[in-house]
PDB file of C-alpha atoms and ligand atoms in Angstrom:
ATOM      1  CA  MET X   1     -73.997 -26.857 -40.004  1.00 44.00           C
ATOM      2  CA  SER X   2     -72.690 -23.400 -39.134  1.00 49.00           C
ATOM      3  CA  VAL X   3     -71.258 -21.276 -41.956  1.00 51.00           C
ATOM      4  CA  HIS X   4     -68.110 -21.047 -39.862  1.00 54.00           C
ATOM      5  CA  THR X   5     -67.504 -24.796 -39.792  1.00 55.00           C
ATOM      6  CA  ALA X   6     -63.935 -25.598 -40.821  1.00 59.00           C
ATOM      7  CA  PRO X   7     -63.504 -27.831 -43.915  1.00 57.00           C
ATOM      8  CA  LYS X   8     -63.224 -31.579 -43.325  1.00 58.00           C
ATOM      9  CA  ALA X   9     -59.670 -32.845 -42.926  1.00 63.00           C
ATOM     10  CA  GLU X  10     -60.174 -35.464 -45.650  1.00 83.00           C
ATOM     11  CA  LEU X  11     -60.280 -33.929 -49.109  1.00 89.00           C
ATOM     12  CA  ASP X  12     -61.648 -35.942 -51.982  1.00 90.00           C
ATOM     13  CA  PHE X  13     -59.331 -35.287 -54.933  1.00 90.00           C
ATOM     14  CA  SER X  14     -61.246 -37.693 -57.132  1.00 88.00           C
ATOM     15  CA  LYS X  15     -64.219 -35.322 -57.224  1.00 93.00           C
ATOM     16  CA  PRO X  16     -63.397 -31.895 -58.684  1.00 97.00           C
ATOM     17  CA  LEU X  17     -65.584 -29.138 -57.242  1.00 98.00           C
ATOM     18  CA  THR X  18     -68.146 -27.615 -59.581  1.00 98.00           C
ATOM     19  CA  THR X  19     -70.032 -24.351 -59.869  1.00 98.00           C
ATOM     20  CA  VAL X  20     -73.099 -26.212 -58.570  1.00 98.00           C
ATOM     21  CA  ASP X  21     -71.150 -27.044 -55.381  1.00 98.00           C
ATOM     22  CA  MET X  22     -70.381 -23.333 -54.997  1.00 98.00           C
ATOM     23  CA  VAL X  23     -74.020 -22.279 -55.335  1.00 98.00           C
ATOM     24  CA  GLN X  24     -75.163 -25.055 -52.984  1.00 98.00           C
ATOM     25  CA  ALA X  25     -72.648 -23.917 -50.346  1.00 98.00           C
ATOM     26  CA  LYS X  26     -74.465 -20.595 -49.907  1.00 98.00           C
ATOM     27  CA  GLY X  27     -75.731 -20.283 -46.329  1.00 97.00           C
ATOM     28  CA  LYS X  28     -74.090 -23.584 -45.365  1.00 98.00           C
ATOM     29  CA  ARG X  29     -70.349 -22.966 -45.355  1.00 98.00           C
ATOM     30  CA  SER X  30     -67.937 -20.157 -46.224  1.00 98.00           C
ATOM     31  CA  LEU X  31     -66.191 -20.452 -49.573  1.00 98.00           C
ATOM     32  CA  THR X  32     -62.502 -19.781 -50.207  1.00 98.00           C
ATOM     33  CA  MET X  33     -60.717 -18.627 -53.337  1.00 98.00           C
ATOM     34  CA  VAL X  34     -57.108 -17.559 -53.876  1.00 98.00           C
ATOM     35  CA  THR X  35     -55.197 -16.526 -56.932  1.00 98.00           C
ATOM     36  CA  ALA X  36     -52.611 -18.872 -58.439  1.00 98.00           C
ATOM     37  CA  TYR X  37     -50.499 -18.163 -61.483  1.00 98.00           C
ATOM     38  CA  ASP X  38     -48.252 -21.204 -61.764  1.00 98.00           C
ATOM     39  CA  TYR X  39     -48.167 -24.967 -61.266  1.00 98.00           C
ATOM     40  CA  SER X  40     -46.410 -25.076 -57.882  1.00 98.00           C
ATOM     41  CA  MET X  41     -48.628 -22.488 -56.153  1.00 98.00           C
ATOM     42  CA  ALA X  42     -51.749 -24.110 -57.608  1.00 98.00           C
ATOM     43  CA  GLN X  43     -50.692 -27.494 -56.253  1.00 98.00           C
ATOM     44  CA  LEU X  44     -50.087 -26.087 -52.758  1.00 98.00           C
ATOM     45  CA  ALA X  45     -53.424 -24.250 -52.691  1.00 98.00           C
ATOM     46  CA  ASP X  46     -55.305 -27.237 -54.074  1.00 98.00           C
ATOM     47  CA  GLN X  47     -53.740 -29.591 -51.512  1.00 98.00           C
ATOM     48  CA  ALA X  48     -54.685 -27.122 -48.756  1.00 98.00           C
ATOM     49  CA  GLY X  49     -58.366 -27.462 -49.675  1.00 98.00           C
ATOM     50  CA  LEU X  50     -59.206 -24.158 -51.357  1.00 98.00           C
ATOM     51  CA  ASP X  51     -62.604 -24.269 -53.075  1.00 98.00           C
ATOM     52  CA  MET X  52     -61.601 -22.137 -56.037  1.00 98.00           C
ATOM     53  CA  LEU X  53     -58.367 -21.036 -57.673  1.00 98.00           C
ATOM     54  CA  LEU X  54     -58.404 -17.866 -59.730  1.00 98.00           C
ATOM     55  CA  VAL X  55     -55.902 -17.166 -62.464  1.00 98.00           C
ATOM     56  CA  GLY X  56     -56.448 -13.448 -62.001  1.00 98.00           C
ATOM     57  CA  ASP X  57     -55.289 -10.792 -64.406  1.00 98.00           C
ATOM     58  CA  SER X  58     -53.570  -9.384 -61.289  1.00 97.00           C
ATOM     59  CA  LEU X  59     -50.759 -11.540 -62.682  1.00 98.00           C
ATOM     60  CA  GLY X  60     -49.948  -8.511 -64.839  1.00 98.00           C
ATOM     61  CA  MET X  61     -48.821  -6.731 -61.674  1.00 96.00           C
ATOM     62  CA  VAL X  62     -47.539  -9.440 -59.337  1.00 97.00           C
ATOM     63  CA  MET X  63     -45.994 -11.798 -61.910  1.00 97.00           C
ATOM     64  CA  LEU X  64     -45.113  -9.499 -64.811  1.00 97.00           C
ATOM     65  CA  GLY X  65     -44.293  -6.327 -62.865  1.00 96.00           C
ATOM     66  CA  ARG X  66     -46.639  -3.992 -64.724  1.00 96.00           C
ATOM     67  CA  LYS X  67     -48.420  -1.050 -63.116  1.00 92.00           C
ATOM     68  CA  ASP X  68     -51.955  -2.332 -63.701  1.00 92.00           C
ATOM     69  CA  THR X  69     -53.948  -5.169 -65.266  1.00 95.00           C
ATOM     70  CA  VAL X  70     -55.099  -3.597 -68.537  1.00 96.00           C
ATOM     71  CA  SER X  71     -52.120  -4.675 -70.630  1.00 97.00           C
ATOM     72  CA  VAL X  72     -52.590  -8.368 -69.858  1.00 98.00           C
ATOM     73  CA  THR X  73     -53.361 -10.266 -73.054  1.00 98.00           C
ATOM     74  CA  LEU X  74     -55.472 -13.349 -73.643  1.00 98.00           C
ATOM     75  CA  ASP X  75     -52.360 -15.269 -74.723  1.00 98.00           C
ATOM     76  CA  GLU X  76     -50.644 -14.385 -71.433  1.00 98.00           C
ATOM     77  CA  MET X  77     -53.694 -15.519 -69.473  1.00 98.00           C
ATOM     78  CA  ILE X  78     -53.811 -18.784 -71.404  1.00 98.00           C
ATOM     79  CA  HIS X  79     -50.093 -19.379 -70.745  1.00 98.00           C
ATOM     80  CA  HIS X  80     -50.606 -19.096 -66.954  1.00 98.00           C
ATOM     81  CA  CYS X  81     -53.916 -21.021 -66.965  1.00 98.00           C
ATOM     82  CA  ARG X  82     -52.185 -23.961 -68.676  1.00 98.00           C
ATOM     83  CA  ALA X  83     -49.645 -24.088 -65.834  1.00 98.00           C
ATOM     84  CA  VAL X  84     -52.233 -23.734 -63.057  1.00 98.00           C
ATOM     85  CA  VAL X  85     -54.528 -26.409 -64.458  1.00 98.00           C
ATOM     86  CA  GLN X  86     -51.672 -28.939 -64.155  1.00 98.00           C
ATOM     87  CA  GLY X  87     -51.512 -28.347 -60.394  1.00 98.00           C
ATOM     88  CA  THR X  88     -55.262 -28.358 -59.773  1.00 98.00           C
ATOM     89  CA  LYS X  89     -57.116 -31.567 -59.049  1.00 98.00           C
ATOM     90  CA  ARG X  90     -59.986 -30.583 -56.759  1.00 98.00           C
ATOM     91  CA  ALA X  91     -60.544 -26.811 -56.741  1.00 98.00           C
ATOM     92  CA  LEU X  92     -62.781 -25.117 -59.278  1.00 98.00           C
ATOM     93  CA  LEU X  93     -60.443 -23.281 -61.646  1.00 98.00           C
ATOM     94  CA  VAL X  94     -61.589 -19.831 -62.755  1.00 98.00           C
ATOM     95  CA  GLY X  95     -59.755 -17.635 -65.281  1.00 98.00           C
ATOM     96  CA  ASP X  96     -60.025 -13.875 -65.712  1.00 98.00           C
ATOM     97  CA  MET X  97     -61.135 -12.507 -69.077  1.00 98.00           C
ATOM     98  CA  PRO X  98     -58.601  -9.753 -69.829  1.00 98.00           C
ATOM     99  CA  PHE X  99     -59.493  -6.116 -70.530  1.00 98.00           C
ATOM    100  CA  MET X 100     -61.336  -5.648 -73.854  1.00 98.00           C
ATOM    101  CA  THR X 101     -61.738  -9.337 -74.598  1.00 98.00           C
ATOM    102  CA  TYR X 102     -65.452  -9.278 -73.703  1.00 98.00           C
ATOM    103  CA  GLU X 103     -66.691  -5.668 -73.428  1.00 97.00           C
ATOM    104  CA  THR X 104     -66.593  -5.147 -77.187  1.00 97.00           C
ATOM    105  CA  SER X 105     -69.316  -7.639 -78.179  1.00 98.00           C
ATOM    106  CA  VAL X 106     -71.073 -10.861 -77.279  1.00 98.00           C
ATOM    107  CA  SER X 107     -69.276 -12.655 -80.091  1.00 98.00           C
ATOM    108  CA  ASP X 108     -65.851 -11.462 -78.860  1.00 98.00           C
ATOM    109  CA  ALA X 109     -66.757 -12.671 -75.374  1.00 98.00           C
ATOM    110  CA  LEU X 110     -67.769 -16.092 -76.700  1.00 98.00           C
ATOM    111  CA  LYS X 111     -64.720 -16.477 -78.914  1.00 98.00           C
ATOM    112  CA  ASN X 112     -62.250 -15.382 -76.213  1.00 98.00           C
ATOM    113  CA  ALA X 113     -63.856 -17.305 -73.337  1.00 98.00           C
ATOM    114  CA  ALA X 114     -63.785 -20.409 -75.532  1.00 98.00           C
ATOM    115  CA  ARG X 115     -60.009 -19.972 -75.881  1.00 98.00           C
ATOM    116  CA  LEU X 116     -59.548 -19.493 -72.130  1.00 98.00           C
ATOM    117  CA  CYS X 117     -61.485 -22.714 -71.459  1.00 98.00           C
ATOM    118  CA  GLY X 118     -60.279 -24.725 -74.449  1.00 98.00           C
ATOM    119  CA  GLU X 119     -56.600 -23.742 -74.561  1.00 98.00           C
ATOM    120  CA  GLY X 120     -56.195 -22.558 -70.953  1.00 98.00           C
ATOM    121  CA  GLY X 121     -58.173 -25.394 -69.385  1.00 98.00           C
ATOM    122  CA  VAL X 122     -60.168 -23.296 -66.892  1.00 98.00           C
ATOM    123  CA  ARG X 123     -63.647 -24.479 -65.978  1.00 98.00           C
ATOM    124  CA  ALA X 124     -65.180 -21.008 -65.503  1.00 98.00           C
ATOM    125  CA  VAL X 125     -64.364 -17.437 -66.464  1.00 98.00           C
ATOM    126  CA  LYS X 126     -64.589 -14.200 -64.495  1.00 98.00           C
ATOM    127  CA  LEU X 127     -65.377 -10.825 -66.006  1.00 98.00           C
ATOM    128  CA  GLU X 128     -65.795  -7.354 -64.564  1.00 98.00           C
ATOM    129  CA  GLY X 129     -68.907  -5.188 -64.739  1.00 98.00           C
ATOM    130  CA  GLY X 130     -72.677  -5.302 -64.248  1.00 98.00           C
ATOM    131  CA  HIS X 131     -75.538  -4.200 -66.498  1.00 98.00           C
ATOM    132  CA  ASP X 132     -73.215  -3.499 -69.471  1.00 97.00           C
ATOM    133  CA  VAL X 133     -71.842  -7.046 -69.602  1.00 98.00           C
ATOM    134  CA  ALA X 134     -75.039  -8.923 -68.683  1.00 98.00           C
ATOM    135  CA  PRO X 135     -75.692  -9.883 -72.362  1.00 98.00           C
ATOM    136  CA  GLN X 136     -72.192 -11.394 -72.542  1.00 98.00           C
ATOM    137  CA  VAL X 137     -72.774 -13.362 -69.317  1.00 98.00           C
ATOM    138  CA  ARG X 138     -76.106 -14.669 -70.633  1.00 98.00           C
ATOM    139  CA  ALA X 139     -74.553 -15.788 -73.926  1.00 98.00           C
ATOM    140  CA  LEU X 140     -71.567 -17.473 -72.251  1.00 98.00           C
ATOM    141  CA  VAL X 141     -73.723 -19.400 -69.795  1.00 98.00           C
ATOM    142  CA  LYS X 142     -76.077 -20.402 -72.613  1.00 98.00           C
ATOM    143  CA  ALA X 143     -73.036 -21.699 -74.499  1.00 98.00           C
ATOM    144  CA  GLY X 144     -71.979 -23.764 -71.464  1.00 98.00           C
ATOM    145  CA  ILE X 145     -69.293 -21.539 -69.955  1.00 98.00           C
ATOM    146  CA  PRO X 146     -69.861 -20.780 -66.258  1.00 98.00           C
ATOM    147  CA  VAL X 147     -69.279 -17.123 -65.338  1.00 98.00           C
ATOM    148  CA  CYS X 148     -68.232 -15.435 -62.096  1.00 99.00           C
ATOM    149  CA  GLY X 149     -69.085 -11.717 -61.958  1.00 98.00           C
ATOM    150  CA  HIS X 150     -66.937  -8.985 -60.409  1.00 98.00           C
ATOM    151  CA  LEU X 151     -68.410  -5.741 -58.988  1.00 98.00           C
ATOM    152  CA  GLY X 152     -67.272  -2.846 -56.806  1.00 97.00           C
ATOM    153  CA  LEU X 153     -63.650  -1.940 -57.485  1.00 97.00           C
ATOM    154  CA  THR X 154     -63.127  -3.394 -60.937  1.00 96.00           C
ATOM    155  CA  PRO X 155     -59.382  -2.974 -61.567  1.00 94.00           C
ATOM    156  CA  GLN X 156     -59.721  -3.024 -65.374  1.00 96.00           C
ATOM    157  CA  ARG X 157     -61.774   0.192 -65.025  1.00 94.00           C
ATOM    158  CA  ALA X 158     -59.524   1.818 -62.403  1.00 91.00           C
ATOM    159  CA  ALA X 159     -58.807   4.689 -64.821  1.00 90.00           C
ATOM    160  CA  VAL X 160     -62.443   5.809 -64.803  1.00 91.00           C
ATOM    161  CA  LEU X 161     -62.939   4.977 -61.114  1.00 91.00           C
ATOM    162  CA  GLY X 162     -60.147   7.389 -60.150  1.00 86.00           C
ATOM    163  CA  GLY X 163     -57.700   4.647 -59.143  1.00 87.00           C
ATOM    164  CA  PHE X 164     -57.809   1.635 -56.827  1.00 89.00           C
ATOM    165  CA  LYS X 165     -60.391   3.069 -54.411  1.00 92.00           C
ATOM    166  CA  VAL X 166     -63.187   1.837 -52.164  1.00 94.00           C
ATOM    167  CA  GLN X 167     -66.471   1.936 -54.101  1.00 94.00           C
ATOM    168  CA  CYS X 168     -70.148   2.546 -53.236  1.00 96.00           C
ATOM    169  CA  LYS X 169     -69.762   4.996 -50.394  1.00 95.00           C
ATOM    170  CA  SER X 170     -73.031   6.682 -51.452  1.00 97.00           C
ATOM    171  CA  ALA X 171     -76.546   5.206 -51.260  1.00 98.00           C
ATOM    172  CA  GLN X 172     -77.089   5.830 -54.995  1.00 97.00           C
ATOM    173  CA  ALA X 173     -73.899   4.036 -56.019  1.00 97.00           C
ATOM    174  CA  ALA X 174     -74.719   1.144 -53.680  1.00 98.00           C
ATOM    175  CA  GLN X 175     -78.234   0.895 -55.139  1.00 98.00           C
ATOM    176  CA  ILE X 176     -76.790   0.597 -58.661  1.00 98.00           C
ATOM    177  CA  LEU X 177     -74.436  -2.119 -57.408  1.00 98.00           C
ATOM    178  CA  VAL X 178     -77.369  -4.102 -55.943  1.00 98.00           C
ATOM    179  CA  GLN X 179     -79.195  -3.827 -59.296  1.00 98.00           C
ATOM    180  CA  ASP X 180     -76.045  -4.889 -61.181  1.00 98.00           C
ATOM    181  CA  ALA X 181     -75.625  -7.905 -58.884  1.00 98.00           C
ATOM    182  CA  LEU X 182     -79.239  -8.989 -59.427  1.00 98.00           C
ATOM    183  CA  GLU X 183     -78.818  -8.564 -63.169  1.00 98.00           C
ATOM    184  CA  LEU X 184     -75.656 -10.709 -63.191  1.00 98.00           C
ATOM    185  CA  GLN X 185     -77.468 -13.379 -61.188  1.00 98.00           C
ATOM    186  CA  ASP X 186     -80.383 -13.263 -63.596  1.00 98.00           C
ATOM    187  CA  ALA X 187     -77.963 -13.564 -66.540  1.00 98.00           C
ATOM    188  CA  GLY X 188     -76.612 -16.796 -65.021  1.00 98.00           C
ATOM    189  CA  CYS X 189     -73.494 -15.989 -62.946  1.00 98.00           C
ATOM    190  CA  PHE X 190     -72.732 -18.721 -60.405  1.00 98.00           C
ATOM    191  CA  ALA X 191     -70.944 -16.289 -58.039  1.00 98.00           C
ATOM    192  CA  ILE X 192     -69.917 -12.641 -57.833  1.00 98.00           C
ATOM    193  CA  VAL X 193     -66.647 -11.194 -56.526  1.00 98.00           C
ATOM    194  CA  LEU X 194     -67.267  -8.015 -54.500  1.00 98.00           C
ATOM    195  CA  GLU X 195     -64.111  -5.909 -54.269  1.00 98.00           C
ATOM    196  CA  ALA X 196     -63.394  -2.934 -51.988  1.00 97.00           C
ATOM    197  CA  LEU X 197     -66.872  -2.136 -50.696  1.00 98.00           C
ATOM    198  CA  PRO X 198     -68.117  -0.950 -47.302  1.00 98.00           C
ATOM    199  CA  ALA X 199     -68.930  -4.129 -45.350  1.00 98.00           C
ATOM    200  CA  PRO X 200     -72.624  -3.210 -44.806  1.00 98.00           C
ATOM    201  CA  VAL X 201     -73.116  -2.733 -48.570  1.00 98.00           C
ATOM    202  CA  ALA X 202     -71.600  -6.167 -49.283  1.00 98.00           C
ATOM    203  CA  GLU X 203     -73.823  -7.628 -46.564  1.00 98.00           C
ATOM    204  CA  ILE X 204     -76.957  -6.178 -48.219  1.00 98.00           C
ATOM    205  CA  VAL X 205     -75.935  -7.484 -51.661  1.00 98.00           C
ATOM    206  CA  THR X 206     -75.125 -10.916 -50.216  1.00 98.00           C
ATOM    207  CA  ALA X 207     -78.510 -11.154 -48.499  1.00 98.00           C
ATOM    208  CA  ARG X 208     -80.381 -10.343 -51.725  1.00 98.00           C
ATOM    209  CA  LEU X 209     -78.673 -12.932 -53.893  1.00 98.00           C
ATOM    210  CA  ASP X 210     -79.229 -16.674 -54.203  1.00 98.00           C
ATOM    211  CA  ILE X 211     -75.701 -17.105 -55.575  1.00 98.00           C
ATOM    212  CA  PRO X 212     -72.593 -16.703 -53.381  1.00 98.00           C
ATOM    213  CA  THR X 213     -70.628 -13.484 -53.059  1.00 98.00           C
ATOM    214  CA  LEU X 214     -66.846 -13.688 -52.716  1.00 98.00           C
ATOM    215  CA  GLY X 215     -65.456 -10.691 -50.872  1.00 98.00           C
ATOM    216  CA  ILE X 216     -62.055  -9.070 -51.244  1.00 98.00           C
ATOM    217  CA  GLY X 217     -62.053  -5.978 -49.067  1.00 97.00           C
ATOM    218  CA  ALA X 218     -65.815  -6.304 -48.648  1.00 98.00           C
ATOM    219  CA  GLY X 219     -66.111  -7.400 -45.006  1.00 98.00           C
ATOM    220  CA  PRO X 220     -67.055 -10.602 -43.233  1.00 98.00           C
ATOM    221  CA  HIS X 221     -70.653 -11.023 -44.404  1.00 98.00           C
ATOM    222  CA  CYS X 222     -69.894 -12.274 -47.902  1.00 98.00           C
ATOM    223  CA  ASP X 223     -70.466 -15.959 -48.622  1.00 98.00           C
ATOM    224  CA  GLY X 224     -66.751 -16.473 -49.144  1.00 98.00           C
ATOM    225  CA  GLN X 225     -63.427 -14.653 -49.251  1.00 98.00           C
ATOM    226  CA  VAL X 226     -60.841 -14.273 -51.988  1.00 98.00           C
ATOM    227  CA  LEU X 227     -57.227 -13.126 -51.582  1.00 98.00           C
ATOM    228  CA  ILE X 228     -54.251 -12.611 -53.875  1.00 97.00           C
ATOM    229  CA  CYS X 229     -51.631 -15.198 -52.891  1.00 97.00           C
ATOM    230  CA  HIS X 230     -48.767 -12.718 -53.320  1.00 97.00           C
ATOM    231  CA  ASP X 231     -50.402 -10.449 -50.698  1.00 97.00           C
ATOM    232  CA  MET X 232     -50.973 -13.391 -48.335  1.00 97.00           C
ATOM    233  CA  PHE X 233     -47.334 -14.391 -48.320  1.00 97.00           C
ATOM    234  CA  GLY X 234     -45.423 -11.114 -48.752  1.00 96.00           C
ATOM    235  CA  LEU X 235     -44.344 -11.941 -52.295  1.00 96.00           C
ATOM    236  CA  TYR X 236     -45.225  -8.545 -53.829  1.00 95.00           C
ATOM    237  CA  SER X 237     -43.515  -5.683 -52.073  1.00 87.00           C
ATOM    238  CA  ASN X 238     -44.750  -2.738 -54.216  1.00 86.00           C
ATOM    239  CA  PHE X 239     -48.114  -2.428 -52.471  1.00 83.00           C
ATOM    240  CA  GLN X 240     -50.071  -4.194 -49.705  1.00 84.00           C
ATOM    241  CA  PRO X 241     -53.812  -3.410 -49.837  1.00 89.00           C
ATOM    242  CA  LYS X 242     -55.388  -2.561 -46.440  1.00 90.00           C
ATOM    243  CA  PHE X 243     -57.916  -5.351 -46.907  1.00 92.00           C
ATOM    244  CA  SER X 244     -55.494  -8.185 -47.526  1.00 94.00           C
ATOM    245  CA  LYS X 245     -53.902 -10.165 -44.717  1.00 95.00           C
ATOM    246  CA  GLN X 246     -50.301 -11.303 -44.754  1.00 95.00           C
ATOM    247  CA  TYR X 247     -50.285 -14.805 -43.240  1.00 96.00           C
ATOM    248  CA  PHE X 248     -46.526 -14.890 -43.183  1.00 94.00           C
ATOM    249  CA  ASN X 249     -43.685 -13.085 -44.888  1.00 96.00           C
ATOM    250  CA  ALA X 250     -42.327 -15.663 -47.300  1.00 97.00           C
ATOM    251  CA  GLY X 251     -40.859 -12.781 -49.336  1.00 97.00           C
ATOM    252  CA  ALA X 252     -38.536 -11.783 -46.459  1.00 97.00           C
ATOM    253  CA  ALA X 253     -37.605 -15.435 -45.849  1.00 98.00           C
ATOM    254  CA  ILE X 254     -36.824 -15.940 -49.553  1.00 98.00           C
ATOM    255  CA  ARG X 255     -34.669 -12.778 -49.665  1.00 97.00           C
ATOM    256  CA  GLU X 256     -32.716 -14.043 -46.628  1.00 98.00           C
ATOM    257  CA  GLY X 257     -32.298 -17.406 -48.356  1.00 98.00           C
ATOM    258  CA  PHE X 258     -30.815 -15.716 -51.439  1.00 98.00           C
ATOM    259  CA  LYS X 259     -28.421 -13.676 -49.256  1.00 98.00           C
ATOM    260  CA  THR X 260     -27.253 -16.824 -47.446  1.00 98.00           C
ATOM    261  CA  PHE X 261     -26.655 -18.540 -50.802  1.00 98.00           C
ATOM    262  CA  VAL X 262     -24.543 -15.585 -51.993  1.00 98.00           C
ATOM    263  CA  SER X 263     -22.367 -15.651 -48.869  1.00 98.00           C
ATOM    264  CA  GLU X 264     -22.038 -19.453 -48.778  1.00 98.00           C
ATOM    265  CA  VAL X 265     -20.870 -19.476 -52.398  1.00 98.00           C
ATOM    266  CA  ALA X 266     -18.405 -16.674 -51.637  1.00 98.00           C
ATOM    267  CA  GLU X 267     -16.958 -18.516 -48.629  1.00 98.00           C
ATOM    268  CA  LYS X 268     -17.129 -21.914 -50.420  1.00 98.00           C
ATOM    269  CA  SER X 269     -19.286 -23.575 -47.728  1.00 98.00           C
ATOM    270  CA  PHE X 270     -21.767 -24.480 -50.468  1.00 98.00           C
ATOM    271  CA  PRO X 271     -21.815 -26.981 -52.069  1.00 97.00           C
ATOM    272  CA  ALA X 272     -20.944 -29.233 -49.123  1.00 97.00           C
ATOM    273  CA  PRO X 273     -19.993 -32.940 -49.548  1.00 96.00           C
ATOM    274  CA  GLU X 274     -23.662 -34.023 -49.283  1.00 97.00           C
ATOM    275  CA  HIS X 275     -24.501 -31.948 -52.389  1.00 97.00           C
ATOM    276  CA  CYS X 276     -21.733 -33.520 -54.498  1.00 97.00           C
ATOM    277  CA  PHE X 277     -21.517 -36.600 -56.739  1.00 97.00           C
ATOM    278  CA  THR X 278     -18.555 -38.977 -56.396  1.00 97.00           C
ATOM    279  CA  ILE X 279     -16.512 -41.134 -58.737  1.00 97.00           C
ATOM    280  CA  LYS X 280     -14.672 -44.367 -57.841  1.00 98.00           C
ATOM    281  CA  ASP X 281     -11.090 -43.681 -56.813  1.00 97.00           C
ATOM    282  CA  GLU X 282      -9.623 -46.031 -59.454  1.00 98.00           C
ATOM    283  CA  GLU X 283     -11.586 -44.185 -62.171  1.00 98.00           C
ATOM    284  CA  LEU X 284     -10.249 -40.908 -60.879  1.00 97.00           C
ATOM    285  CA  GLN X 285      -6.668 -42.188 -60.846  1.00 96.00           C
ATOM    286  CA  GLU X 286      -7.071 -43.527 -64.375  1.00 96.00           C
ATOM    287  CA  LEU X 287      -8.464 -40.194 -65.523  1.00 96.00           C
ATOM    288  CA  LYS X 288      -5.489 -38.386 -64.002  1.00 96.00           C
ATOM    289  CA  ALA X 289      -3.088 -40.850 -65.660  1.00 96.00           C
ATOM    290  CA  LEU X 290      -4.869 -40.350 -68.999  1.00 97.00           C
ATOM    291  CA  LEU X 291      -4.478 -36.627 -68.605  1.00 97.00           C
ATOM    292  CA  GLY X 292      -0.826 -36.976 -67.620  1.00 94.00           C
ATOM    293  CA  ASP X 293      -1.565 -35.550 -64.213  1.00 83.00           C
ATOM    294  CA  LYS X 294       1.199 -36.766 -61.861  1.00 69.00           C
ATOM    295  CA  ALA X 295      -0.469 -35.558 -58.625  1.00 61.00           C
TER     296      ALA X 295
HETATM  297  O1  LIG A   1     -57.236 -10.422 -60.843  1.00 96.50           O
HETATM  298  C1  LIG A   1     -57.464 -10.755 -59.669  1.00 96.50           C
HETATM  299  O2  LIG A   1     -56.617 -11.274 -58.937  1.00 96.50           O
HETATM  300  C2  LIG A   1     -58.811 -10.517 -59.151  1.00 96.50           C
HETATM  301  C3  LIG A   1     -58.991 -10.579 -57.670  1.00 96.50           C
HETATM  302  C4  LIG A   1     -58.743  -9.229 -57.112  1.00 96.50           C
HETATM  303  C5  LIG A   1     -60.334 -11.084 -57.282  1.00 96.50           C
HETATM  304  O3  LIG A   1     -59.692 -10.225 -59.881  1.00 96.50           O
END
């Protein structure tokens, strides 16, 4: 089968996808992941046949209106994960470990990932970084928690990367990234997100790994692609990354819908008779009589 083969029309919702399915897909078919932060969006994405849903800490920006992801707390992540899990039957649900919930120590990583899985209901966690977090990845996988890595532009470290910028433009930086990816694989990651990398660098990393890469701004040669749903549908107007594609502008359509509601309420064309509940005429007359209403 070609890696470009479209998914089968029939989706089996009785068999949730697993991390093993993701690893086995490498070289056979392209994987898909999108972010979801609430029940309704998760349900739509799951019904559409996405392989993985990510409760990303990008929710700090697109759902909570903050300027970056570093202020997102574990409790906030758990809150959103609990909503997303309700709408997810088939896709593999992955939750982001927030900033400083895993970097500090292996035991912090274990304790916090256990909460994300236990209270949040996700079936895998994602964390950012390479060599420095490999011991955490190893310990989590050993404890039974599947881990997705995240290399390249790691938004939690944007402050030291000089902002949200393309990474690995030099051979040396790209070489370190390849080593980091191999180390994450060796530590037990089932997949690695590659964010904002030159496409040829992502292609080299992808070719050297046995586990799938999931690109976001990393070109077409990754084993799968991940997008932020708010970027896909024009729901976040502050910033549209060059690498994301807007499939349609639901944001503009929603704004128009709100404007129409405002004018229909003003001109009293909403609610119309079909939106109203009725009462039997005799009950209405009796009510008026009870109230002494002569009309
Ligand atoms: O938080 C997030 O949405 C992510 C994606 C950019 C992969 O990590």
